mmCIF file of C-alpha atoms in Angstrom:
data_model
loop_
_atom_site.group_PDB
_atom_site.id
_atom_site.type_symbol
_atom_site.label_atom_id
_atom_site.label_comp_id
_atom_site.label_asym_id
_atom_site.label_seq_id
_atom_site.Cartn_x
_atom_site.Cartn_y
_atom_site.Cartn_z
ATOM 1 C CA MET C 1064 -77.893 -48.797 -19.455
ATOM 2 C CA ASP C 1065 -78.941 -48.410 -23.110
ATOM 3 C CA VAL C 1066 -80.818 -45.259 -24.058
ATOM 4 C CA THR C 1067 -83.352 -45.330 -26.882
ATOM 5 C CA PRO C 1068 -83.667 -42.371 -29.292
ATOM 6 C CA GLY C 1069 -85.419 -39.439 -27.688
ATOM 7 C CA GLN C 1070 -84.829 -40.816 -24.182
ATOM 8 C CA VAL C 1071 -82.912 -38.668 -21.689
ATOM 9 C CA LYS C 1072 -79.731 -40.298 -20.489
ATOM 10 C CA PRO C 1073 -79.974 -40.808 -16.727
ATOM 11 C CA ALA C 1074 -77.571 -38.878 -14.533
ATOM 12 C CA PRO C 1075 -74.770 -41.000 -13.073
ATOM 13 C CA LYS C 1076 -74.059 -41.058 -9.376
ATOM 14 C CA LEU C 1077 -71.489 -38.323 -9.483
ATOM 15 C CA ALA C 1078 -69.681 -35.886 -7.177
ATOM 16 C CA ILE C 1079 -66.927 -33.309 -7.723
ATOM 17 C CA TYR C 1080 -64.121 -32.799 -5.236
ATOM 18 C CA ILE C 1081 -61.745 -29.838 -5.384
ATOM 19 C CA ASP C 1082 -58.463 -30.067 -3.491
ATOM 20 C CA PRO C 1083 -57.557 -26.544 -2.295
ATOM 21 C CA PRO C 1084 -53.986 -25.288 -1.922
ATOM 22 C CA THR C 1085 -54.045 -25.192 1.901
ATOM 23 C CA SER C 1086 -56.001 -26.755 4.759
ATOM 24 C CA HIS C 1087 -57.408 -23.311 5.523
ATOM 25 C CA PHE C 1088 -60.007 -24.038 2.823
ATOM 26 C CA PHE C 1089 -60.899 -27.586 3.978
ATOM 27 C CA GLN C 1090 -64.365 -28.560 5.227
ATOM 28 C CA ASP C 1091 -65.922 -26.711 2.268
ATOM 29 C CA ARG C 1092 -64.547 -23.358 3.394
ATOM 30 C CA LEU C 1093 -63.403 -22.936 -0.220
ATOM 31 C CA PHE C 1094 -67.065 -22.201 -0.952
ATOM 32 C CA ASN C 1095 -67.717 -19.920 2.008
ATOM 33 C CA PRO C 1096 -67.795 -16.234 0.966
ATOM 34 C CA ALA C 1097 -66.508 -15.244 4.407
ATOM 35 C CA THR C 1098 -63.214 -17.043 3.718
ATOM 36 C CA SER C 1099 -62.453 -14.738 0.790
ATOM 37 C CA ALA C 1100 -62.028 -11.760 3.099
ATOM 38 C CA LEU C 1101 -58.461 -12.958 3.699
ATOM 39 C CA GLY C 1102 -57.574 -12.871 0.024
ATOM 40 C CA GLY C 1103 -59.335 -9.900 -1.495
ATOM 41 C CA ASP C 1104 -62.662 -8.662 -2.756
ATOM 42 C CA ASN C 1105 -64.824 -11.742 -3.447
ATOM 43 C CA ILE C 1106 -61.806 -13.706 -4.646
ATOM 44 C CA LEU C 1107 -63.550 -17.087 -4.266
ATOM 45 C CA ALA C 1108 -66.334 -16.216 -6.723
ATOM 46 C CA PRO C 1109 -65.162 -18.716 -9.408
ATOM 47 C CA PHE C 1110 -65.333 -21.608 -6.921
ATOM 48 C CA LEU C 1111 -68.717 -20.470 -5.616
ATOM 49 C CA LEU C 1112 -70.049 -20.467 -9.181
ATOM 50 C CA VAL C 1113 -68.801 -24.032 -9.804
ATOM 51 C CA LYS C 1114 -70.478 -25.295 -6.638
ATOM 52 C CA ASP C 1115 -73.737 -23.454 -7.280
ATOM 53 C CA TYR C 1116 -73.972 -24.680 -10.876
ATOM 54 C CA PHE C 1117 -73.431 -28.362 -10.123
ATOM 55 C CA ASP C 1118 -75.436 -28.319 -6.885
ATOM 56 C CA ARG C 1119 -78.454 -27.162 -8.898
ATOM 57 C CA LEU C 1120 -77.951 -30.192 -11.151
ATOM 58 C CA GLY C 1121 -77.908 -32.496 -8.151
ATOM 59 C CA ILE C 1122 -74.155 -33.071 -8.425
ATOM 60 C CA PRO C 1123 -72.541 -32.260 -5.063
ATOM 61 C CA VAL C 1124 -69.285 -30.286 -4.961
ATOM 62 C CA HIS C 1125 -67.026 -30.465 -1.906
ATOM 63 C CA THR C 1126 -63.419 -29.949 -0.907
ATOM 64 C CA ALA C 1127 -61.316 -33.089 -1.332
ATOM 65 C CA ASP C 1128 -60.765 -33.668 2.380
ATOM 66 C CA LEU C 1129 -64.427 -34.783 2.449
ATOM 67 C CA ILE C 1130 -63.929 -37.684 0.014
ATOM 68 C CA PRO C 1131 -65.259 -40.798 1.807
ATOM 69 C CA THR C 1132 -62.499 -42.976 3.200
ATOM 70 C CA GLU C 1133 -63.711 -46.137 1.483
ATOM 71 C CA PRO C 1134 -64.609 -46.491 -2.223
ATOM 72 C CA ASP C 1135 -68.311 -46.571 -3.074
ATOM 73 C CA ASP C 1136 -70.565 -46.478 -6.130
ATOM 74 C CA THR C 1137 -70.338 -42.702 -6.663
ATOM 75 C CA THR C 1138 -67.958 -41.539 -9.378
ATOM 76 C CA LYS C 1139 -65.744 -38.826 -7.950
ATOM 77 C CA VAL C 1140 -64.232 -36.236 -10.277
ATOM 78 C CA TYR C 1141 -61.107 -34.947 -8.530
ATOM 79 C CA VAL C 1142 -59.500 -31.603 -9.344
ATOM 80 C CA SER C 1143 -56.548 -30.170 -7.439
ATOM 81 C CA VAL C 1144 -55.865 -26.441 -7.410
ATOM 82 C CA GLY C 1145 -52.526 -26.689 -5.649
ATOM 83 C CA ASN C 1146 -52.358 -29.615 -3.247
ATOM 84 C CA MET C 1147 -49.837 -32.292 -4.274
ATOM 85 C CA ALA C 1148 -50.201 -34.619 -1.295
ATOM 86 C CA ASP C 1149 -53.214 -36.709 -2.337
ATOM 87 C CA TYR C 1150 -53.177 -37.433 -6.064
ATOM 88 C CA ALA C 1151 -50.952 -40.561 -5.945
ATOM 89 C CA ARG C 1152 -53.087 -42.176 -3.239
ATOM 90 C CA LEU C 1153 -56.355 -41.312 -4.970
ATOM 91 C CA ALA C 1154 -55.055 -42.649 -8.299
ATOM 92 C CA ARG C 1155 -55.385 -46.169 -6.834
ATOM 93 C CA ARG C 1156 -59.091 -45.728 -6.127
ATOM 94 C CA PRO C 1157 -61.514 -47.181 -8.712
ATOM 95 C CA ASP C 1158 -64.193 -44.601 -7.860
ATOM 96 C CA VAL C 1159 -61.965 -41.526 -8.396
ATOM 97 C CA ILE C 1160 -61.127 -39.862 -11.724
ATOM 98 C CA LEU C 1161 -58.109 -37.557 -11.510
ATOM 99 C CA SER C 1162 -59.399 -35.021 -14.005
ATOM 100 C CA ALA C 1163 -57.015 -32.103 -13.595
ATOM 101 C CA TYR C 1164 -54.281 -30.395 -11.670
ATOM 102 C CA PHE C 1165 -54.390 -26.578 -11.814
ATOM 103 C CA ALA C 1166 -51.046 -24.823 -11.291
ATOM 104 C CA PHE C 1167 -52.399 -21.582 -9.886
ATOM 105 C CA GLU C 1168 -49.175 -20.176 -8.436
ATOM 106 C CA CYS C 1169 -46.290 -18.868 -10.498
ATOM 107 C CA PRO C 1170 -42.971 -20.762 -10.584
ATOM 108 C CA ILE C 1171 -40.907 -18.351 -8.485
ATOM 109 C CA VAL C 1172 -43.482 -18.533 -5.681
ATOM 110 C CA GLU C 1173 -43.968 -22.324 -5.614
ATOM 111 C CA PRO C 1174 -41.088 -23.903 -7.582
ATOM 112 C CA ARG C 1175 -41.841 -27.304 -6.001
ATOM 113 C CA ILE C 1176 -45.089 -27.478 -7.944
ATOM 114 C CA TYR C 1177 -43.328 -27.091 -11.277
ATOM 115 C CA GLU C 1178 -40.588 -29.538 -10.362
ATOM 116 C CA ALA C 1179 -43.342 -32.064 -9.605
ATOM 117 C CA LEU C 1180 -45.500 -31.449 -12.697
ATOM 118 C CA PRO C 1181 -43.806 -34.137 -14.852
ATOM 119 C CA ALA C 1182 -44.634 -36.748 -12.173
ATOM 120 C CA ILE C 1183 -48.139 -35.386 -11.574
ATOM 121 C CA GLN C 1184 -48.790 -35.525 -15.313
ATOM 122 C CA ARG C 1185 -48.379 -39.325 -15.248
ATOM 123 C CA HIS C 1186 -51.421 -39.619 -12.961
ATOM 124 C CA VAL C 1187 -53.865 -36.864 -13.916
ATOM 125 C CA LYS C 1188 -55.628 -36.409 -17.227
ATOM 126 C CA ARG C 1189 -54.716 -32.732 -17.563
ATOM 127 C CA ILE C 1190 -52.181 -30.228 -16.303
ATOM 128 C CA MET C 1191 -53.897 -26.851 -16.404
ATOM 129 C CA CYS C 1192 -51.426 -23.978 -16.563
ATOM 130 C CA PHE C 1193 -51.484 -20.302 -17.517
ATOM 131 C CA SER C 1194 -48.246 -20.551 -19.531
ATOM 132 C CA ASP C 1195 -46.885 -22.677 -22.360
ATOM 133 C CA ALA C 1196 -44.666 -25.748 -22.136
ATOM 134 C CA THR C 1197 -41.531 -24.103 -23.561
ATOM 135 C CA SER C 1198 -41.674 -21.128 -21.185
ATOM 136 C CA LEU C 1199 -42.012 -23.513 -18.240
ATOM 137 C CA VAL C 1200 -39.003 -25.730 -19.053
ATOM 138 C CA PRO C 1201 -36.606 -23.721 -16.806
ATOM 139 C CA PHE C 1202 -38.890 -24.659 -13.903
ATOM 140 C CA THR C 1203 -40.156 -28.130 -14.891
ATOM 141 C CA GLY C 1204 -36.831 -29.380 -16.252
ATOM 142 C CA THR C 1205 -38.552 -30.984 -19.224
ATOM 143 C CA LEU C 1206 -41.398 -30.388 -21.633
ATOM 144 C CA ILE C 1207 -44.822 -31.146 -20.213
ATOM 145 C CA ARG C 1208 -48.227 -31.082 -21.928
ATOM 146 C CA PRO C 1209 -50.144 -28.256 -20.251
ATOM 147 C CA GLU C 1210 -53.587 -27.081 -21.258
ATOM 148 C CA ARG C 1211 -53.871 -23.307 -21.043
ATOM 149 C CA PHE C 1212 -56.218 -21.497 -18.711
ATOM 150 C CA VAL C 1213 -56.448 -17.905 -17.541
ATOM 151 C CA TRP C 1214 -56.589 -16.737 -13.944
ATOM 152 C CA PRO C 1215 -60.366 -16.532 -13.253
ATOM 153 C CA GLN C 1216 -61.535 -13.135 -12.065
ATOM 154 C CA CYS C 1217 -64.360 -12.313 -9.682
ATOM 155 C CA LEU C 1218 -65.160 -9.025 -11.441
ATOM 156 C CA ASP C 1219 -68.100 -8.715 -13.793
ATOM 157 C CA GLY C 1220 -67.456 -5.077 -14.686
ATOM 158 C CA VAL C 1221 -66.463 -1.869 -12.934
ATOM 159 C CA ASN C 1222 -67.300 -1.107 -9.318
ATOM 160 C CA GLU C 1223 -69.467 1.932 -9.973
ATOM 161 C CA THR C 1224 -68.988 3.446 -6.509
ATOM 162 C CA ALA C 1225 -65.204 3.133 -6.702
ATOM 163 C CA PHE C 1226 -64.953 4.035 -10.381
ATOM 164 C CA SER C 1227 -66.930 7.274 -10.052
ATOM 165 C CA ARG C 1228 -64.812 8.677 -7.226
ATOM 166 C CA THR C 1229 -63.109 11.948 -8.212
ATOM 167 C CA ASP C 1230 -61.088 13.021 -5.143
ATOM 168 C CA ARG C 1231 -57.976 10.982 -5.866
ATOM 169 C CA GLY C 1232 -54.379 11.087 -4.745
ATOM 170 C CA PHE C 1233 -51.435 10.502 -7.070
ATOM 171 C CA LEU C 1234 -49.981 6.984 -6.760
ATOM 172 C CA THR C 1235 -50.362 3.802 -4.728
ATOM 173 C CA MET C 1236 -49.219 0.193 -4.579
ATOM 174 C CA ILE C 1237 -50.916 -2.754 -2.852
ATOM 175 C CA ASN C 1238 -48.603 -5.671 -2.074
ATOM 176 C CA ALA C 1239 -47.500 -7.624 0.974
ATOM 177 C CA ASN C 1240 -43.876 -7.549 2.130
ATOM 178 C CA LYS C 1241 -42.627 -10.764 0.541
ATOM 179 C CA LEU C 1242 -39.616 -12.260 -1.205
ATOM 180 C CA PRO C 1243 -39.703 -14.878 -3.976
ATOM 181 C CA ARG C 1244 -38.316 -18.395 -3.601
ATOM 182 C CA LEU C 1245 -36.560 -18.025 -6.950
ATOM 183 C CA TYR C 1246 -35.167 -14.846 -8.504
ATOM 184 C CA ARG C 1247 -35.541 -15.763 -12.165
ATOM 185 C CA ALA C 1248 -37.477 -12.998 -14.007
ATOM 186 C CA GLU C 1249 -38.874 -11.738 -10.704
ATOM 187 C CA LEU C 1250 -40.434 -8.302 -10.182
ATOM 188 C CA TYR C 1251 -40.525 -8.197 -6.372
ATOM 189 C CA THR C 1252 -37.281 -6.207 -6.443
ATOM 190 C CA MET C 1253 -38.647 -3.703 -8.951
ATOM 191 C CA ARG C 1254 -41.681 -3.071 -6.772
ATOM 192 C CA LEU C 1255 -39.399 -2.117 -3.898
ATOM 193 C CA LYS C 1256 -37.355 0.142 -6.147
ATOM 194 C CA ALA C 1257 -40.519 1.839 -7.411
ATOM 195 C CA VAL C 1258 -41.703 2.603 -3.884
ATOM 196 C CA GLU C 1259 -38.269 3.809 -2.815
ATOM 197 C CA TYR C 1260 -38.030 6.121 -5.832
ATOM 198 C CA PHE C 1261 -41.466 7.733 -5.558
ATOM 199 C CA HIS C 1262 -41.159 8.031 -1.785
ATOM 200 C CA ARG C 1263 -38.253 10.432 -2.321
ATOM 201 C CA PHE C 1264 -40.895 12.902 -3.528
ATOM 202 C CA GLY C 1265 -43.576 11.869 -1.048
ATOM 203 C CA GLU C 1266 -45.710 10.680 -3.958
ATOM 204 C CA ILE C 1267 -46.638 7.083 -3.164
ATOM 205 C CA ASP C 1268 -48.783 5.385 -0.536
ATOM 206 C CA LEU C 1269 -47.998 1.720 0.089
ATOM 207 C CA TYR C 1270 -50.591 -0.758 1.387
ATOM 208 C CA GLY C 1271 -50.206 -4.374 2.394
ATOM 209 C CA LYS C 1272 -49.181 -6.704 5.177
ATOM 210 C CA SER C 1273 -45.960 -6.795 7.173
ATOM 211 C CA TRP C 1274 -44.086 -3.744 5.898
ATOM 212 C CA ASP C 1275 -43.085 -3.032 9.511
ATOM 213 C CA ARG C 1276 -41.164 -6.311 9.811
ATOM 214 C CA ALA C 1277 -38.786 -8.610 7.942
ATOM 215 C CA PRO C 1278 -39.974 -9.716 4.506
ATOM 216 C CA MET C 1279 -41.565 -13.149 4.338
ATOM 217 C CA ARG C 1280 -40.402 -15.604 1.692
ATOM 218 C CA VAL C 1281 -43.381 -16.823 -0.290
ATOM 219 C CA GLY C 1282 -44.387 -20.434 -0.889
ATOM 220 C CA LYS C 1283 -44.334 -23.528 1.290
ATOM 221 C CA SER C 1284 -41.776 -23.618 4.069
ATOM 222 C CA TRP C 1285 -40.906 -26.022 6.872
ATOM 223 C CA VAL C 1286 -39.046 -23.364 8.870
ATOM 224 C CA PRO C 1287 -40.078 -23.661 12.563
ATOM 225 C CA TRP C 1288 -41.934 -20.716 14.082
ATOM 226 C CA THR C 1289 -39.177 -20.193 16.677
ATOM 227 C CA PHE C 1290 -36.601 -19.751 13.911
ATOM 228 C CA ARG C 1291 -38.880 -17.263 12.180
ATOM 229 C CA PHE C 1292 -39.266 -15.334 15.456
ATOM 230 C CA TRP C 1293 -35.505 -14.963 15.907
ATOM 231 C CA TYR C 1294 -35.012 -14.136 12.233
ATOM 232 C CA ASP C 1295 -37.486 -11.256 12.564
ATOM 233 C CA ALA C 1296 -35.783 -10.024 15.729
ATOM 234 C CA LEU C 1297 -32.315 -10.094 14.144
ATOM 235 C CA TRP C 1298 -33.566 -8.397 10.978
ATOM 236 C CA GLU C 1299 -35.190 -5.598 12.966
ATOM 237 C CA ALA C 1300 -32.044 -5.126 15.081
ATOM 238 C CA LYS C 1301 -29.928 -4.906 11.925
ATOM 239 C CA GLN C 1302 -32.338 -2.363 10.426
ATOM 240 C CA ARG C 1303 -32.034 -0.170 13.511
ATOM 241 C CA ARG C 1304 -28.233 -0.201 13.397
ATOM 242 C CA TRP C 1305 -27.559 -0.411 9.634
ATOM 243 C CA PRO C 1306 -30.835 0.551 7.958
ATOM 244 C CA ASN C 1307 -31.343 -0.583 4.384
ATOM 245 C CA PRO C 1308 -32.410 2.630 2.599
ATOM 246 C CA VAL C 1309 -34.904 0.775 0.419
ATOM 247 C CA TYR C 1310 -36.691 -0.829 3.369
ATOM 248 C CA ALA C 1311 -36.515 2.394 5.353
ATOM 249 C CA ALA C 1312 -38.304 4.138 2.473
ATOM 250 C CA VAL C 1313 -40.974 1.494 1.995
ATOM 251 C CA ALA C 1314 -41.660 1.345 5.724
ATOM 252 C CA ALA C 1315 -42.127 5.114 5.739
ATOM 253 C CA ALA C 1316 -44.481 4.909 2.747
ATOM 254 C CA SER C 1317 -46.599 2.179 4.337
ATOM 255 C CA LYS C 1318 -50.176 3.062 5.242
ATOM 256 C CA GLY C 1319 -51.149 -0.327 6.650
ATOM 257 C CA THR C 1320 -53.384 -3.080 5.307
ATOM 258 C CA VAL C 1321 -56.568 -2.786 3.275
ATOM 259 C CA VAL C 1322 -60.057 -4.102 3.871
ATOM 260 C CA SER C 1323 -61.193 -3.520 0.288
ATOM 261 C CA LYS C 1324 -58.886 -3.227 -2.706
ATOM 262 C CA ALA C 1325 -61.615 -1.433 -4.662
ATOM 263 C CA GLU C 1326 -62.098 1.237 -2.027
ATOM 264 C CA THR C 1327 -58.351 1.772 -1.592
ATOM 265 C CA LEU C 1328 -57.593 1.933 -5.321
ATOM 266 C CA SER C 1329 -60.492 4.348 -5.812
ATOM 267 C CA ARG C 1330 -58.535 6.942 -3.852
ATOM 268 C CA TYR C 1331 -55.711 7.163 -6.424
ATOM 269 C CA LYS C 1332 -55.201 8.085 -10.071
ATOM 270 C CA PHE C 1333 -52.395 5.580 -10.666
ATOM 271 C CA ALA C 1334 -51.124 2.312 -9.195
ATOM 272 C CA ILE C 1335 -47.844 0.425 -9.520
ATOM 273 C CA CYS C 1336 -49.128 -2.894 -10.862
ATOM 274 C CA PHE C 1337 -46.222 -5.297 -11.303
ATOM 275 C CA GLU C 1338 -46.837 -9.049 -11.453
ATOM 276 C CA ASN C 1339 -44.684 -11.377 -9.356
ATOM 277 C CA MET C 1340 -42.646 -12.252 -12.423
ATOM 278 C CA ILE C 1341 -42.271 -11.828 -16.173
ATOM 279 C CA LEU C 1342 -43.695 -14.945 -17.808
ATOM 280 C CA PRO C 1343 -46.018 -15.519 -20.781
ATOM 281 C CA GLY C 1344 -49.606 -15.969 -19.642
ATOM 282 C CA TRP C 1345 -49.044 -14.832 -16.048
ATOM 283 C CA ILE C 1346 -51.802 -12.210 -15.763
ATOM 284 C CA THR C 1347 -53.388 -12.091 -12.319
ATOM 285 C CA GLU C 1348 -56.102 -10.018 -10.684
ATOM 286 C CA LYS C 1349 -53.891 -6.977 -10.107
ATOM 287 C CA VAL C 1350 -54.537 -5.166 -13.383
ATOM 288 C CA PHE C 1351 -58.270 -5.954 -13.349
ATOM 289 C CA ASP C 1352 -58.652 -4.667 -9.781
ATOM 290 C CA CYS C 1353 -57.292 -1.330 -10.997
ATOM 291 C CA PHE C 1354 -59.637 -1.254 -13.991
ATOM 292 C CA ALA C 1355 -62.685 -1.872 -11.813
ATOM 293 C CA ALA C 1356 -61.785 0.952 -9.417
ATOM 294 C CA GLY C 1357 -60.998 3.523 -12.120
ATOM 295 C CA CYS C 1358 -57.314 3.576 -11.153
ATOM 296 C CA VAL C 1359 -54.897 3.553 -14.090
ATOM 297 C CA PRO C 1360 -52.341 0.728 -13.632
ATOM 298 C CA VAL C 1361 -48.651 1.026 -14.446
ATOM 299 C CA TYR C 1362 -48.284 -2.565 -15.609
ATOM 300 C CA TRP C 1363 -45.286 -4.875 -15.923
ATOM 301 C CA GLY C 1364 -45.563 -8.617 -16.275
ATOM 302 C CA ALA C 1365 -46.801 -10.837 -19.087
ATOM 303 C CA PRO C 1366 -44.767 -10.047 -22.255
ATOM 304 C CA GLU C 1367 -47.836 -10.487 -24.484
ATOM 305 C CA ILE C 1368 -50.083 -8.245 -22.389
ATOM 306 C CA THR C 1369 -51.038 -5.969 -25.304
ATOM 307 C CA ASP C 1370 -52.266 -9.020 -27.225
ATOM 308 C CA VAL C 1371 -54.675 -9.722 -24.370
ATOM 309 C CA ILE C 1372 -55.626 -6.269 -23.069
ATOM 310 C CA PRO C 1373 -55.747 -3.158 -25.297
ATOM 311 C CA ALA C 1374 -52.682 -0.947 -24.749
ATOM 312 C CA GLU C 1375 -54.836 2.121 -24.106
ATOM 313 C CA CYS C 1376 -56.199 0.535 -20.905
ATOM 314 C CA PHE C 1377 -52.948 0.815 -18.950
ATOM 315 C CA ILE C 1378 -49.491 2.376 -18.829
ATOM 316 C CA ASP C 1379 -46.787 -0.036 -19.972
ATOM 317 C CA MET C 1380 -43.699 0.191 -17.739
ATOM 318 C CA ARG C 1381 -41.588 -1.282 -20.540
ATOM 319 C CA GLN C 1382 -41.956 1.983 -22.475
ATOM 320 C CA PHE C 1383 -39.806 3.924 -19.992
ATOM 321 C CA GLU C 1384 -36.075 4.106 -19.378
ATOM 322 C CA GLY C 1385 -36.622 4.151 -15.634
ATOM 323 C CA PHE C 1386 -38.787 5.502 -12.857
ATOM 324 C CA HIS C 1387 -37.692 9.081 -13.535
ATOM 325 C CA ASP C 1388 -39.155 8.842 -17.047
ATOM 326 C CA LEU C 1389 -42.304 7.242 -15.683
ATOM 327 C CA ARG C 1390 -42.690 10.014 -13.119
ATOM 328 C CA ASP C 1391 -42.357 12.713 -15.785
ATOM 329 C CA PHE C 1392 -44.944 10.935 -17.917
ATOM 330 C CA LEU C 1393 -47.460 10.552 -15.086
ATOM 331 C CA HIS C 1394 -47.164 14.195 -14.079
ATOM 332 C CA GLY C 1395 -47.515 15.239 -17.704
ATOM 333 C CA MET C 1396 -50.806 13.432 -18.227
ATOM 334 C CA THR C 1397 -53.829 15.679 -18.594
ATOM 335 C CA PRO C 1398 -57.205 14.851 -16.987
ATOM 336 C CA THR C 1399 -58.491 14.046 -20.471
ATOM 337 C CA GLN C 1400 -55.714 11.498 -21.041
ATOM 338 C CA VAL C 1401 -56.380 9.852 -17.674
ATOM 339 C CA THR C 1402 -60.083 9.645 -18.514
ATOM 340 C CA ARG C 1403 -59.286 7.969 -21.822
ATOM 341 C CA HIS C 1404 -57.377 5.227 -20.029
ATOM 342 C CA ARG C 1405 -60.206 4.763 -17.521
ATOM 343 C CA ASP C 1406 -62.857 4.649 -20.253
ATOM 344 C CA ALA C 1407 -60.823 2.136 -22.272
ATOM 345 C CA ALA C 1408 -60.522 -0.090 -19.200
ATOM 346 C CA ARG C 1409 -64.273 0.077 -18.602
ATOM 347 C CA ALA C 1410 -64.955 -0.795 -22.237
ATOM 348 C CA PHE C 1411 -62.621 -3.781 -22.003
ATOM 349 C CA LEU C 1412 -64.334 -5.159 -18.881
ATOM 350 C CA GLU C 1413 -67.669 -4.863 -20.692
ATOM 351 C CA SER C 1414 -66.416 -6.464 -23.923
ATOM 352 C CA PRO C 1415 -66.384 -10.087 -25.157
ATOM 353 C CA ALA C 1416 -62.563 -9.967 -24.973
ATOM 354 C CA TYR C 1417 -62.869 -10.096 -21.163
ATOM 355 C CA ASP C 1418 -65.293 -13.039 -21.172
ATOM 356 C CA ARG C 1419 -62.606 -15.708 -20.823
ATOM 357 C CA PHE C 1420 -61.489 -14.129 -17.531
ATOM 358 C CA ARG C 1421 -64.973 -14.261 -16.003
ATOM 359 C CA PRO C 1422 -65.923 -17.003 -13.493
ATOM 360 C CA GLN C 1423 -68.001 -18.628 -16.251
ATOM 361 C CA GLY C 1424 -64.792 -19.509 -18.089
ATOM 362 C CA PHE C 1425 -63.526 -21.369 -15.008
ATOM 363 C CA LEU C 1426 -66.849 -23.210 -14.704
ATOM 364 C CA ASP C 1427 -66.642 -24.236 -18.365
ATOM 365 C CA HIS C 1428 -63.453 -26.191 -17.611
ATOM 366 C CA PHE C 1429 -65.323 -28.275 -15.017
ATOM 367 C CA ARG C 1430 -68.225 -28.851 -17.373
ATOM 368 C CA ARG C 1431 -65.736 -30.147 -19.949
ATOM 369 C CA PHE C 1432 -64.053 -32.428 -17.405
ATOM 370 C CA VAL C 1433 -67.394 -34.058 -16.602
ATOM 371 C CA ARG C 1434 -68.342 -34.322 -20.272
ATOM 372 C CA GLU C 1435 -65.023 -35.830 -21.397
ATOM 373 C CA ASP C 1436 -64.163 -37.954 -18.353
ATOM 374 C CA VAL C 1437 -67.595 -39.209 -17.288
ATOM 375 C CA GLY C 1438 -69.462 -38.933 -20.586
ATOM 376 C CA PHE C 1439 -72.224 -36.840 -19.071
ATOM 377 C CA GLU C 1440 -73.314 -33.540 -20.617
ATOM 378 C CA VAL C 1441 -73.843 -30.808 -18.022
#
């Protein structure tokens, strides 16, 4: 339809479908705030913002399992945030535009995703990834053409109730008992060593799932439940007879799971905040959760972290010879020095430098997809 000057271009028949990483989020549960309770404090906020924004424009947003079986006259913008099972089939549909595939997990957690990215790239318009092509070659096997994005955060500033708390213990860590699928540049091992070291002095409280049982290997697995049951039983029997001192220490330091990360972090001055791996661009919610709760993170992860977040906001684990040096440093910090770190973190969360991590930044990607792929300004 031609549009004369001054005339508003009519909205196309359009819908957006997001393919979540697991079936747990199907039937639009990706947009249900109650679902986020399993993953953290309001962790689904970026997806809720996308749905709310487009719904108000009359453009429905659903999970991809709700795509009609047969093609129709509605243009469907498809975006996957982890699922690899549907893109090839949907590529044959004339009413579906494969706009983007977001690689949300890191390579040592879901190596299959990165092995598949060269093939996925032949079907979708964009591979959205937190890291650069060269850094990903050890996992993709070849250079791909990723567009960069940052892990969208649900935080819009500090949690005033958590941040203002003054009765704080010394040190904590919040992580589930897991093992990586790959061991390249991983930090799972260093987390365990940190807990074991500080537990010698009774100075760390550990929170997270499954520290009373065998560690679970992360990522997709086709291991039958019965095999997992016997693996757990054998692991526990071995621990009773020949206890691994590291796991004995972490089990003793465990305080159970958390309902709210903000509330838990608010009870401590410092937190061990190691990413899953060392990789450019891999900056997740961990450091921001600490900032919001007024807990100073001991960070280790993205090599370029000080280019992204001011160094005065956190304690850089790379500056220490080992955990003994870190312990001396933490105990030597004065209340004034701790306050400076907390205030710097607050200032960062309130600054334009944090804007790209806000849910709005995630929404802007979807607005661009519609603009570039459908030709409709939203």
